Short mmCIF file of C-alpha atoms in Angstrom, two decimals:
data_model
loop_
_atom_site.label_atom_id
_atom_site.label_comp_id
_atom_site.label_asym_id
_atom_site.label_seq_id
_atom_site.Cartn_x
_atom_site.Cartn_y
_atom_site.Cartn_z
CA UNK A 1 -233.04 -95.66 12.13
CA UNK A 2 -233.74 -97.34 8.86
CA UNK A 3 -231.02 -99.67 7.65
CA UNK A 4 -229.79 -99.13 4.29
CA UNK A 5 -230.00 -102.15 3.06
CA UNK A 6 -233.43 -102.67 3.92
CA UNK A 7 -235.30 -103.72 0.54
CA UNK A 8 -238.08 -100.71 0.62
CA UNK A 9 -235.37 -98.10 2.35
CA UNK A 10 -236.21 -94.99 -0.01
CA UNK A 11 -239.85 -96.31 0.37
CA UNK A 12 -239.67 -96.14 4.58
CA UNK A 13 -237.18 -92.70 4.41
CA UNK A 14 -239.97 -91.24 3.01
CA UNK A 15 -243.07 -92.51 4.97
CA UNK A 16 -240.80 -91.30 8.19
CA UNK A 17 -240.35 -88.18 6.70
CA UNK A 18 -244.55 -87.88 6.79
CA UNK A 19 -244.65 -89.57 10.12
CA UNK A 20 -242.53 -86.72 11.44
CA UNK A 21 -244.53 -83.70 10.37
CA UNK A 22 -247.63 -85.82 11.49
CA UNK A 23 -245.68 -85.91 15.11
CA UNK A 24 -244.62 -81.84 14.05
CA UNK A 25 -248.12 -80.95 13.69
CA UNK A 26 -248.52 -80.14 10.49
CA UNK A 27 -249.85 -82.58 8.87
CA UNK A 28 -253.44 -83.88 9.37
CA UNK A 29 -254.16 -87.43 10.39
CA UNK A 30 -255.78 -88.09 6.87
CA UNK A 31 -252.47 -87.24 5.27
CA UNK A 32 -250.86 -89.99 6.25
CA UNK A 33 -253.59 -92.07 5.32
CA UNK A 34 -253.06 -90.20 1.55
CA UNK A 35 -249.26 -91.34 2.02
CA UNK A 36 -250.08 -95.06 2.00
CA UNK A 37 -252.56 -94.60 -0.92
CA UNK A 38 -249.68 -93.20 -2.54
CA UNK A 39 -247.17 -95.83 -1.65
CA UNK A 40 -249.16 -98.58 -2.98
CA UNK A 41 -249.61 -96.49 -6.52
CA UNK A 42 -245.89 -96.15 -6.84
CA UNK A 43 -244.79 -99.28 -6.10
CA UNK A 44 -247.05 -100.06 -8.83
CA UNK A 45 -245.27 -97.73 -11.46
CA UNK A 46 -242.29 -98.92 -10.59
CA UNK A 47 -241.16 -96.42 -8.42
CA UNK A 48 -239.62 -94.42 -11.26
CA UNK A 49 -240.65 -91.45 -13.47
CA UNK A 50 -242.28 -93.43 -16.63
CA UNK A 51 -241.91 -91.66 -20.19
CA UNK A 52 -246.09 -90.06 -19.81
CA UNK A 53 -245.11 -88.38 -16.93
CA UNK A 54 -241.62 -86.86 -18.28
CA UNK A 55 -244.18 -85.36 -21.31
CA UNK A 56 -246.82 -84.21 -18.52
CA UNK A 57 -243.47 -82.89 -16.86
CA UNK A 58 -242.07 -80.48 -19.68
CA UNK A 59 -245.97 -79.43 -20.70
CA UNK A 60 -246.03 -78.23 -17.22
CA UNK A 61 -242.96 -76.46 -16.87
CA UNK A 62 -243.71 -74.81 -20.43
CA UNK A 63 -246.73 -73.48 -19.08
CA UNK A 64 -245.52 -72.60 -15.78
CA UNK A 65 -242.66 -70.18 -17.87
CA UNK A 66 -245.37 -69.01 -20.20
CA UNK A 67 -248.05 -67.85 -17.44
CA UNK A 68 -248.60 -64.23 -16.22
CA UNK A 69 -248.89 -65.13 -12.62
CA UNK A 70 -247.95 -68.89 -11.57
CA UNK A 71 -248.44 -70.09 -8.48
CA UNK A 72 -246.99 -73.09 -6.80
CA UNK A 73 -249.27 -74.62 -3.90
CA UNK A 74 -248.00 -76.38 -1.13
CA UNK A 75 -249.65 -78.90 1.57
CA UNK A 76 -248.63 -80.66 4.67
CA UNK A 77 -247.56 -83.68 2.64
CA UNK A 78 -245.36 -81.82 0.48
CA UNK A 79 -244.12 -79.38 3.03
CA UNK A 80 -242.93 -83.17 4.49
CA UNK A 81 -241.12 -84.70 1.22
CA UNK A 82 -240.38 -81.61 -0.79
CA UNK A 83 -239.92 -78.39 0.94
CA UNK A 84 -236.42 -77.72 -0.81
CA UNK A 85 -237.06 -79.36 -3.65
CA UNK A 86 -240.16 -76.87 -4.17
CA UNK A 87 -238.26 -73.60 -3.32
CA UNK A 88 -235.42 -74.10 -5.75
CA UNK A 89 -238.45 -74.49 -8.40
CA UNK A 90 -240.29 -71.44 -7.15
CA UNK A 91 -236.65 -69.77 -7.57
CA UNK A 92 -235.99 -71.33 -11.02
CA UNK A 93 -239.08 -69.94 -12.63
CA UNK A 94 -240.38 -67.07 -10.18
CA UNK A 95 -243.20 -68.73 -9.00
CA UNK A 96 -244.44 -67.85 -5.56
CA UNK A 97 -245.32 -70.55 -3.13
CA UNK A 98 -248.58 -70.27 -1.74
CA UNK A 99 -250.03 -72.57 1.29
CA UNK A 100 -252.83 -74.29 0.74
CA UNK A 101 -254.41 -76.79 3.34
CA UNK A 102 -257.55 -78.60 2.98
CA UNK A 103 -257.38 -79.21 7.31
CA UNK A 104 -256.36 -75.16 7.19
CA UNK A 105 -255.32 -74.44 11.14
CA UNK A 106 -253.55 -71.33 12.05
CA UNK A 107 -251.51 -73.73 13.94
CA UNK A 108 -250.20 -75.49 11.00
CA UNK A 109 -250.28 -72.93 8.89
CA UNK A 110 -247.92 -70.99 11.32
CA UNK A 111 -245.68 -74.20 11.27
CA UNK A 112 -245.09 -74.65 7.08
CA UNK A 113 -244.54 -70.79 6.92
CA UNK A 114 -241.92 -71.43 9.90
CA UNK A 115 -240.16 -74.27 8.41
CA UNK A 116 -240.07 -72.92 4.86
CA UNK A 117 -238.25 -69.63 6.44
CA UNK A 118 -236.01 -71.78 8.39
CA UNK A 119 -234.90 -73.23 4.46
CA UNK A 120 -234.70 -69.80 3.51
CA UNK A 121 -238.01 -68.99 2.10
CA UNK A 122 -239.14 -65.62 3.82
CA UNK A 123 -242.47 -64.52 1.60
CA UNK A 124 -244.54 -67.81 1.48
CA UNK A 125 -248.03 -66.68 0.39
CA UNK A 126 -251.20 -67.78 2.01
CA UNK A 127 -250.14 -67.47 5.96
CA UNK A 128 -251.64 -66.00 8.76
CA UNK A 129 -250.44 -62.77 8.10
CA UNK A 130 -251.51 -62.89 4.58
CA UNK A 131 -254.75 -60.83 3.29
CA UNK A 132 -257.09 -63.82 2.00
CA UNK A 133 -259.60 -63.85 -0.33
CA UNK A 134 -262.34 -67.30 0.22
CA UNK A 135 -263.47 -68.69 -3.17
CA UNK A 136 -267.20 -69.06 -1.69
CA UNK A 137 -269.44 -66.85 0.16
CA UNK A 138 -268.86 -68.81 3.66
CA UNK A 139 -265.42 -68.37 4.63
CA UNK A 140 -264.56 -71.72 3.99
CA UNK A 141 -260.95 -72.77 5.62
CA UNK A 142 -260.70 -74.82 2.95
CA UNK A 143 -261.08 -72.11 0.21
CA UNK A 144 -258.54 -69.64 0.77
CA UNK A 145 -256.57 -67.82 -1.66
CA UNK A 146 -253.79 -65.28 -1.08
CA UNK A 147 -254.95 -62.22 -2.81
CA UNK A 148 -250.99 -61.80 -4.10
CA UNK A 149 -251.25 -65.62 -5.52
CA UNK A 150 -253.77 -67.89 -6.33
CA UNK A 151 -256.38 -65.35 -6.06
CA UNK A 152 -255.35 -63.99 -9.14
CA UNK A 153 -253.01 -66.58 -10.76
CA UNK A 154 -253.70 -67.82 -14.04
CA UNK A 155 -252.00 -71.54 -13.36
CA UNK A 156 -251.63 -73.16 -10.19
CA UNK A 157 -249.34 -76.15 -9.54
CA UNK A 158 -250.99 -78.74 -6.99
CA UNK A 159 -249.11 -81.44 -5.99
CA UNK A 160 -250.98 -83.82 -3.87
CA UNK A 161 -254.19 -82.04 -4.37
CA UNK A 162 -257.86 -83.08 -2.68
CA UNK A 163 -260.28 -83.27 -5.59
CA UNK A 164 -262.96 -80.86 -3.67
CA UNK A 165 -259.95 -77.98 -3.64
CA UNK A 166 -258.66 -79.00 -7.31
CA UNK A 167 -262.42 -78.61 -8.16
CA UNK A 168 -262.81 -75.31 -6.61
CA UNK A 169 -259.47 -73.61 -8.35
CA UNK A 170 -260.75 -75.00 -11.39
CA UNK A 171 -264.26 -73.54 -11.08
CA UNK A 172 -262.46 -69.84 -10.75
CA UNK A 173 -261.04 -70.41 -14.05
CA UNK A 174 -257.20 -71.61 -13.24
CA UNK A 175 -255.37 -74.01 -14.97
CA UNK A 176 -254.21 -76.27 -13.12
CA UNK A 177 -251.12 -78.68 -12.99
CA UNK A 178 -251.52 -81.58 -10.81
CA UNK A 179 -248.86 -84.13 -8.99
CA UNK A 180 -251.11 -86.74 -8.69
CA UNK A 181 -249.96 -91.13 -8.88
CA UNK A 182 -254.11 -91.80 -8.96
CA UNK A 183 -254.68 -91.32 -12.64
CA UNK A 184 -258.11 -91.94 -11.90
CA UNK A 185 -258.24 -89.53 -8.90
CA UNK A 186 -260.93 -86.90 -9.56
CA UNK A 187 -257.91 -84.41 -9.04
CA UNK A 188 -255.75 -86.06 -12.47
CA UNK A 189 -259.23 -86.17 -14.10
CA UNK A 190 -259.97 -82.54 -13.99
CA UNK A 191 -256.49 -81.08 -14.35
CA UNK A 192 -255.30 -79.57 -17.51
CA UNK A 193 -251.93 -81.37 -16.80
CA UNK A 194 -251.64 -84.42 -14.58
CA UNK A 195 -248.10 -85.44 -13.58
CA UNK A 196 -248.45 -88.93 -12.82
CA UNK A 197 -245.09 -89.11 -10.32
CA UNK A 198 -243.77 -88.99 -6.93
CA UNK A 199 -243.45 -85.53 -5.91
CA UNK A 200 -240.19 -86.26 -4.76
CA UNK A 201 -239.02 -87.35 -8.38
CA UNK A 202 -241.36 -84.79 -9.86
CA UNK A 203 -240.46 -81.90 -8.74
CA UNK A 204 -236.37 -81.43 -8.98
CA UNK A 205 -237.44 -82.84 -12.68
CA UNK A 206 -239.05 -80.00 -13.11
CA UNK A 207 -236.67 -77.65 -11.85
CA UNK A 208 -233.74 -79.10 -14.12
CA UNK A 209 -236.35 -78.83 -17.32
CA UNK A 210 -236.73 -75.37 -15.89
CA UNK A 211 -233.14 -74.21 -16.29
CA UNK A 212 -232.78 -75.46 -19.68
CA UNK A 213 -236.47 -74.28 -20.85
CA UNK A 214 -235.02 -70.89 -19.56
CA UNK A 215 -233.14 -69.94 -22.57
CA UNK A 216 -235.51 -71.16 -25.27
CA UNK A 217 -238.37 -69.01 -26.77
CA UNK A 218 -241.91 -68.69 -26.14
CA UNK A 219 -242.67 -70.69 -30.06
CA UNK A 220 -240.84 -73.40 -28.70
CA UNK A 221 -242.18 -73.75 -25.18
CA UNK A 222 -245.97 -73.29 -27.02
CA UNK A 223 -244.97 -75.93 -29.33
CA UNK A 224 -244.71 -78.59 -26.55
CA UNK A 225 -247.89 -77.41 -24.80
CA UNK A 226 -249.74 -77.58 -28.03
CA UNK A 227 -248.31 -81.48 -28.48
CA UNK A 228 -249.54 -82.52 -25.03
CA UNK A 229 -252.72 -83.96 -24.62
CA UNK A 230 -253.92 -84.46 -21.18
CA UNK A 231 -256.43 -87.42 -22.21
CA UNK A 232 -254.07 -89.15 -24.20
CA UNK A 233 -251.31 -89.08 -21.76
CA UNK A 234 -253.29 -89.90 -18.70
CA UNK A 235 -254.51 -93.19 -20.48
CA UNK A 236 -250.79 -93.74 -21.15
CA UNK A 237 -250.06 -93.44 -17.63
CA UNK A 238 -252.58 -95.57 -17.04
CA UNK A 239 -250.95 -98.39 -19.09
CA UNK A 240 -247.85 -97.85 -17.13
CA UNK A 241 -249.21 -99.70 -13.75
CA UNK A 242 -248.53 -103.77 -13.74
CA UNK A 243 -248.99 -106.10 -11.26
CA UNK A 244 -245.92 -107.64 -11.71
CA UNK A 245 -246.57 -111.10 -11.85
CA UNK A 246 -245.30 -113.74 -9.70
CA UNK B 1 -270.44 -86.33 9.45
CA UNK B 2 -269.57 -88.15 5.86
CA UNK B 3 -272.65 -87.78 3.62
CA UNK B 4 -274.08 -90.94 2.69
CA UNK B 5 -274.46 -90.16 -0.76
CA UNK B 6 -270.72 -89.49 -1.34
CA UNK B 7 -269.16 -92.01 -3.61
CA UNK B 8 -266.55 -93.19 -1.51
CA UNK B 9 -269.06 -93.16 1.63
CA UNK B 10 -268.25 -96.83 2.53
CA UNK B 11 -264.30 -96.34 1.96
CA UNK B 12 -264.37 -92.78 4.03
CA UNK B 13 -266.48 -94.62 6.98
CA UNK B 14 -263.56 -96.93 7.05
CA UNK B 15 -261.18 -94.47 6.78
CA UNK B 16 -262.57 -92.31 9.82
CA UNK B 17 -262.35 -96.10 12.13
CA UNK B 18 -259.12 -96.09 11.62
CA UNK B 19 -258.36 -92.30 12.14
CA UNK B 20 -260.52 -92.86 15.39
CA UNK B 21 -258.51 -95.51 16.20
CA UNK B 22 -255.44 -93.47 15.96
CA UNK B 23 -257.15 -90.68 18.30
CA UNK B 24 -258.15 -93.21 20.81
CA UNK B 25 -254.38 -94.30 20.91
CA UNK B 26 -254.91 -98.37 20.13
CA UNK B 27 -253.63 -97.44 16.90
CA UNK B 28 -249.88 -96.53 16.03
CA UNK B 29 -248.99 -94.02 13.23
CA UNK B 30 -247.74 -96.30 10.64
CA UNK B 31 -250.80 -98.07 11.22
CA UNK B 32 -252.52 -95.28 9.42
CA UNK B 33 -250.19 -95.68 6.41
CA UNK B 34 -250.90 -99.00 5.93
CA UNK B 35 -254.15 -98.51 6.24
CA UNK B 36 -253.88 -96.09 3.15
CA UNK B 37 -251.76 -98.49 1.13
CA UNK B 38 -254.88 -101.07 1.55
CA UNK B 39 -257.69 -98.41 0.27
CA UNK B 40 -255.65 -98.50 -2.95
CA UNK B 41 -255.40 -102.27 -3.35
CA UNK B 42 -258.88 -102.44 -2.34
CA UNK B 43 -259.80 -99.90 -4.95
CA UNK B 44 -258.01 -101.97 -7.40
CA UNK B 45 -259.39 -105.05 -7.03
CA UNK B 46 -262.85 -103.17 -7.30
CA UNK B 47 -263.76 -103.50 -3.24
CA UNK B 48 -264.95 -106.84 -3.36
CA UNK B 49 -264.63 -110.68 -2.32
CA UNK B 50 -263.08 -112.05 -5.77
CA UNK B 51 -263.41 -115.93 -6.36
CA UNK B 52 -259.73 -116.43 -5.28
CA UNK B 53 -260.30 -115.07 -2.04
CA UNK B 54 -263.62 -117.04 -1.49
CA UNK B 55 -261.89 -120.15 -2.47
CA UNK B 56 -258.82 -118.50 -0.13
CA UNK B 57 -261.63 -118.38 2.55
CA UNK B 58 -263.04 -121.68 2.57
CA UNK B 59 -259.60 -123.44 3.09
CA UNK B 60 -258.98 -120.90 5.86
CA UNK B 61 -262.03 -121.76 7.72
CA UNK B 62 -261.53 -125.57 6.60
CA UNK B 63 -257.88 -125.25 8.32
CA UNK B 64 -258.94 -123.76 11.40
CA UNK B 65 -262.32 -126.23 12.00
CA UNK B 66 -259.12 -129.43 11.41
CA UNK B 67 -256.91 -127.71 14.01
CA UNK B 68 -255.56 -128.63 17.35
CA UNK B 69 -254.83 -125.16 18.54
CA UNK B 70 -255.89 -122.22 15.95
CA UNK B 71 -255.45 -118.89 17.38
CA UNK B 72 -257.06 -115.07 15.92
CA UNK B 73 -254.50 -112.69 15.85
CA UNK B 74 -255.51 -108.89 16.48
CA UNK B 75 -253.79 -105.82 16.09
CA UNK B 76 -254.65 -102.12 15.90
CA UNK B 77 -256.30 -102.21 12.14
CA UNK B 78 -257.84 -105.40 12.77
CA UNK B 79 -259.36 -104.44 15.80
CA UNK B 80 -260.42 -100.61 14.25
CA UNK B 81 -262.18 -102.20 11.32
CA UNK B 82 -263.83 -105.38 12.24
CA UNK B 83 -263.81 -105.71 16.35
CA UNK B 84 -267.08 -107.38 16.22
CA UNK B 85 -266.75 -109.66 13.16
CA UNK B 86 -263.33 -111.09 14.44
CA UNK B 87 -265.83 -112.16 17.94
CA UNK B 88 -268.12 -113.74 16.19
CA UNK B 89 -265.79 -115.68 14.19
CA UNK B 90 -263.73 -116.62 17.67
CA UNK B 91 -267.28 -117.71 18.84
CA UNK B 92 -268.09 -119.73 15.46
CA UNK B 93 -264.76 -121.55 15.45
CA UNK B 94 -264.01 -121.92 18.98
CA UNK B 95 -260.66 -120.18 18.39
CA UNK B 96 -259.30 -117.58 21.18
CA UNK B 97 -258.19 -113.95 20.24
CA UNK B 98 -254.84 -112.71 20.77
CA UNK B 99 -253.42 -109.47 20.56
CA UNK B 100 -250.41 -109.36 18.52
CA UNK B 101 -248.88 -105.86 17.91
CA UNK B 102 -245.98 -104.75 16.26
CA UNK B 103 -245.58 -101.89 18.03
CA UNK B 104 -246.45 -103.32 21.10
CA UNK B 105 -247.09 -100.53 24.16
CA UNK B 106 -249.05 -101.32 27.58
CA UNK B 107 -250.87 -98.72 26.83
CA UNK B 108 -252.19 -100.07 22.95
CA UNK B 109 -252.41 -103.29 24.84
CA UNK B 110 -254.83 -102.04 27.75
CA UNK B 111 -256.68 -100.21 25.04
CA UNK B 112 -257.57 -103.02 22.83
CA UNK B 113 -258.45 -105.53 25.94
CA UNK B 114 -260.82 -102.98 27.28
CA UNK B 115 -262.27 -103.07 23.58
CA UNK B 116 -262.79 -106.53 23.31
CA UNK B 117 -264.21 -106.59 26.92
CA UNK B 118 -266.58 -104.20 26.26
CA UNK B 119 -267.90 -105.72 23.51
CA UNK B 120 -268.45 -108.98 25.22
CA UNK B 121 -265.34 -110.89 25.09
CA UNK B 122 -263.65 -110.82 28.24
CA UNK B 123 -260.89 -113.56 27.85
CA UNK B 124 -258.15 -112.27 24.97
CA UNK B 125 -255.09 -113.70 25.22
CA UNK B 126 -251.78 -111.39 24.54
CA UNK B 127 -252.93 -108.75 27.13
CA UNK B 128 -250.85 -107.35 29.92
CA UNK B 129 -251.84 -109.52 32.38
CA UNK B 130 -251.04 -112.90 30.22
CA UNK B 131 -248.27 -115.23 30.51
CA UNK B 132 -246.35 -114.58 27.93
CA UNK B 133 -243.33 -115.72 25.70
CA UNK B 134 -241.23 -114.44 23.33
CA UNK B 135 -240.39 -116.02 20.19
CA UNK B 136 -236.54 -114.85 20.56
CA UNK B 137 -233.83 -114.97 23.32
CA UNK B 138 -234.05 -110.81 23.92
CA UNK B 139 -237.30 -110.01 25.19
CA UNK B 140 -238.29 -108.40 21.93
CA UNK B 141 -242.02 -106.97 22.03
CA UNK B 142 -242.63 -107.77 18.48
CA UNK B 143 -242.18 -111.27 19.35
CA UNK B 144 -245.02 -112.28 22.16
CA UNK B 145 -246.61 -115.19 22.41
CA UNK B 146 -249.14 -116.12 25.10
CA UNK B 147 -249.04 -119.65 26.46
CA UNK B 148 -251.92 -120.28 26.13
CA UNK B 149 -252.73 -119.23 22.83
CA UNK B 150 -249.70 -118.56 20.00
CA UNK B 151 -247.12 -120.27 21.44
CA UNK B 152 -248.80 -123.86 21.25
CA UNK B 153 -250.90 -122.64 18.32
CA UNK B 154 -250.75 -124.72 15.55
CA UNK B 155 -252.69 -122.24 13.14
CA UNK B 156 -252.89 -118.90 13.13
CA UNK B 157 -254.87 -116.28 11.47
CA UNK B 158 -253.47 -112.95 11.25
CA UNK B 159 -255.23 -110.32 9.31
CA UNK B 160 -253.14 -107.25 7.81
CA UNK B 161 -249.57 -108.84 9.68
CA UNK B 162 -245.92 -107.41 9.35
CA UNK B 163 -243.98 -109.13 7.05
CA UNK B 164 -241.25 -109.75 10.15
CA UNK B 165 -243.83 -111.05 12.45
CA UNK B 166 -245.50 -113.52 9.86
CA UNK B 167 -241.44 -114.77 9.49
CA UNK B 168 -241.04 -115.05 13.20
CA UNK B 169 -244.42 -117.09 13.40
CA UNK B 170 -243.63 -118.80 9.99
CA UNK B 171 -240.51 -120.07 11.71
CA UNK B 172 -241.36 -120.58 14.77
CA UNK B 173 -243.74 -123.59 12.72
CA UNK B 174 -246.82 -122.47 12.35
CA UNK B 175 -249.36 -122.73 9.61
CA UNK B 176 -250.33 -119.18 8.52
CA UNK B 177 -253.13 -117.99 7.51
CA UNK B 178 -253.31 -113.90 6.67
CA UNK B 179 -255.44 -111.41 4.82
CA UNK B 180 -253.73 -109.15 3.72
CA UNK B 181 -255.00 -106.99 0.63
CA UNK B 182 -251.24 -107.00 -1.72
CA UNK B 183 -250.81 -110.27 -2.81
CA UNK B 184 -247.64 -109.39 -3.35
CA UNK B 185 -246.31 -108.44 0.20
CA UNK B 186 -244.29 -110.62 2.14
CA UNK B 187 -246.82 -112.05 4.34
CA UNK B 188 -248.95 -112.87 1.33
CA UNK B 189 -245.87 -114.52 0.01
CA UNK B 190 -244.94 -116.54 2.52
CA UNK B 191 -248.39 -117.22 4.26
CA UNK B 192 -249.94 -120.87 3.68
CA UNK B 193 -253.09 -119.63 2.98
CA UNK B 194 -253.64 -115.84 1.70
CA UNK B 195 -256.79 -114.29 1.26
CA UNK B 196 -256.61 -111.50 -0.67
CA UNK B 197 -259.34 -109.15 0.38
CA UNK B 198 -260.48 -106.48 2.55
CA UNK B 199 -261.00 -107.79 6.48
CA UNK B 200 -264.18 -106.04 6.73
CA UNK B 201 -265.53 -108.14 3.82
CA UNK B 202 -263.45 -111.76 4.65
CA UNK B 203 -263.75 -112.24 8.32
CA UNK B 204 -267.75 -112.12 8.76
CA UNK B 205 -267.64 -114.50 5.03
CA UNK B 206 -265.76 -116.72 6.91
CA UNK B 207 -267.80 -116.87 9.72
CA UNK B 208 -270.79 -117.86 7.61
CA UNK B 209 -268.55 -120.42 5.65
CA UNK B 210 -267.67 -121.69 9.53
CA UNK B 211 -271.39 -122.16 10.50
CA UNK B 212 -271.99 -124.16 7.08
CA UNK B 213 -268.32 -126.42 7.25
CA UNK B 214 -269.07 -127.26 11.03
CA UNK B 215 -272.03 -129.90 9.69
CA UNK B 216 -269.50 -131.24 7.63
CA UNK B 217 -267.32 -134.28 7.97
CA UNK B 218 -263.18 -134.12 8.26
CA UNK B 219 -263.37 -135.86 4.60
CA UNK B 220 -265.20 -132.61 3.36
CA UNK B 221 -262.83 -130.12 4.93
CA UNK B 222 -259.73 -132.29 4.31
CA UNK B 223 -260.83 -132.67 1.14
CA UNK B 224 -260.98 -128.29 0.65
CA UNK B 225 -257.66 -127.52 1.77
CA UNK B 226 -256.09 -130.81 -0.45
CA UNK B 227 -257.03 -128.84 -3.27
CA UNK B 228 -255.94 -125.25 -2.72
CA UNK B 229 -252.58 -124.61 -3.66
CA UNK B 230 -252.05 -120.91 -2.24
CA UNK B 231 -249.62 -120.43 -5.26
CA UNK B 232 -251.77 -120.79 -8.02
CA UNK B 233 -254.34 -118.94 -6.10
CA UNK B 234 -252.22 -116.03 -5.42
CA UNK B 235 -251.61 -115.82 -9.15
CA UNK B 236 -255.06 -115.89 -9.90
CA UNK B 237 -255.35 -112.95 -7.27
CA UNK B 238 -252.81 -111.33 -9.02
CA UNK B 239 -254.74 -111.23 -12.26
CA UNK B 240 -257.65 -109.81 -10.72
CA UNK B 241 -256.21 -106.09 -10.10
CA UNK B 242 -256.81 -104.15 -12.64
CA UNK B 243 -256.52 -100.47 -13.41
CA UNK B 244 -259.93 -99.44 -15.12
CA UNK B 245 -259.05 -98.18 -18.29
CA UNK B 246 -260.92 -94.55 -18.98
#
């Protein structure tokens, strides 16, 4: 057990939760490896949602509510920090989840689908039993797409995404929205949103945006995506990393 | 296989030792974390020696020629990355090796001292079969101490150390020397010399500065560490992360 008062307890709940679906199986080795990348980037924002990643935030969700067929992707990492916190945004805007491993098992896949039924998520797209289409000729593991979701999505939210697979979704023509705290991660640099955040911050942000986005019209959500500028707010975010100084 | 022409080839090749390292069970899972909060720091800094470090480097290897009893502290990352370098530096400086673990198993233990031996060095100190103390009255594991080396140390170099275990040593009235990649982590912080850099780049530097500084007189080296002040170099550490601006 982590004491509470330890200085860096939200920091070590957190890199236990990832240890444990390491130990769960279904998370690959070089996840946690991403974790610590991760940890180091957000101790260096601050640990907080900074004011480029609250705009990034509400482009997002305005384009999430304005697509035909979004699609929210999930991986072992945020299977491991986010699982509810990703259905109750899937249920807030009627996005389908999709799985979407870069180490794709059937063994891990079978584990995600299992523990996102066990929250009460019974149609995850992208399992075993789901009829896949593979972005390139060789069936790639690493290029699936459920035929029901991101095969034919129009905008894709990654969080925590490898910049081969970001790469390949953009190459079939998706937009993509990225949860990303590398702003110079070839993954930030190709989305058409990059959320510079923690996914655990990130995500119930978006979900409360989501509710009150809800009742306004489709000028006013097209209004904020036509204000947001991915360049200019990446270089923003960019600005928002110190080394604090001793 | 990682192709050579990737452009994170040298960070991936580091990446897999440690993963490897992890499979071969010398490693422990947070090990893996850390190992991912380092890639960013290195990243940052730009994955090289900066002139801090070197002049962090020369007082190290200045301190350890002037002691009575210096002692190389391994762990799991250490001995993944640079298991050779850290011999040859032993060898340079005369210094024994000891194995130093936070999460300290027989098993790990047995691991690494098979490592060492089968690269050569047959004598490491911390290993099952030592005599060993323990820095507090309940036999705590992540306090050890061999007799022969630690516990009458009167240096120590410990590359990529817990923040508790540098304390225990620090109080226990040693002079610390660490390298530890954020200069802003407790170990840095309370080390008396902190080199700021990656192991794989520091400890074979160091063994070159050792082969130079041994022709030199005690005036020389004396003369070196009188005129590093690890707070003022730690600053100037500091200033050299940097997030590249796009």
């Amino acid at each position: 057990m982590i004491p509470k008062n330890h200085p860096r307890y939200q920091s070590l709940v957190l890199r236990d939760k990832v240890k444990n679906a390491f130990m769960e199986g279904y998370l690959a080795d070089t996840g946690m490896i991403a974790h610590g990348r991760g940890e180091t980037f957000d101790y260096l924002i601050g640990e907080k949602t900074v004011d480029s990643a609250y705009n990034a935030i509400e482009a997002a969700v305005a384009t999430i509510l304005l697509a035909k067929h979004p699609v929210l992707s999930v991986n072992g990492n945020t299977t491991a920090l986010a699982l509810d916190e990703m259905i109750e945004l899937a249920n807030e805007t009627d996005s389908p989840i999709e799985i979407n491993l870069f180490y794709r098992t059937d063994d891990r896949v079978d584990k995600i689908s299992q523990l996102f039924k066990d929250h009460g998520y019974n149609n995850i797209l992208g399992s075993n039993t789901d009829d896949l289409y593979y972005f390139d000729k060789i069936k790639n593991p690493r290029a699936t797409a459920s035929k029901k979701g991101i095969y034919i999505a129009d905008v894709i939210l990654v969080p925590l995404e490898d910049g081969d697979r970001a790469e390949l979704l953009k190459t079939a023509g998706k937009k993509i929205i990225c949860i990303d705290l590398n702003p110079l991660s070839r993954t930030s640099q190709m989305s058409d949103i990059s959320i510079v955040d923690n996914v655990v911050r990130a995500i119930p942000l978006m979900t409360k945006i989501a509710r009150e986005f809800k009742n306004k019209d489709e000028v006013f959500l097209q209004n904020i995506i036509d204000n947001f500028n991915n360049e200019d707010n990446l270089k923003e975010s960019l600005n928002s990393f110190k080394i604090m100084k001793l």
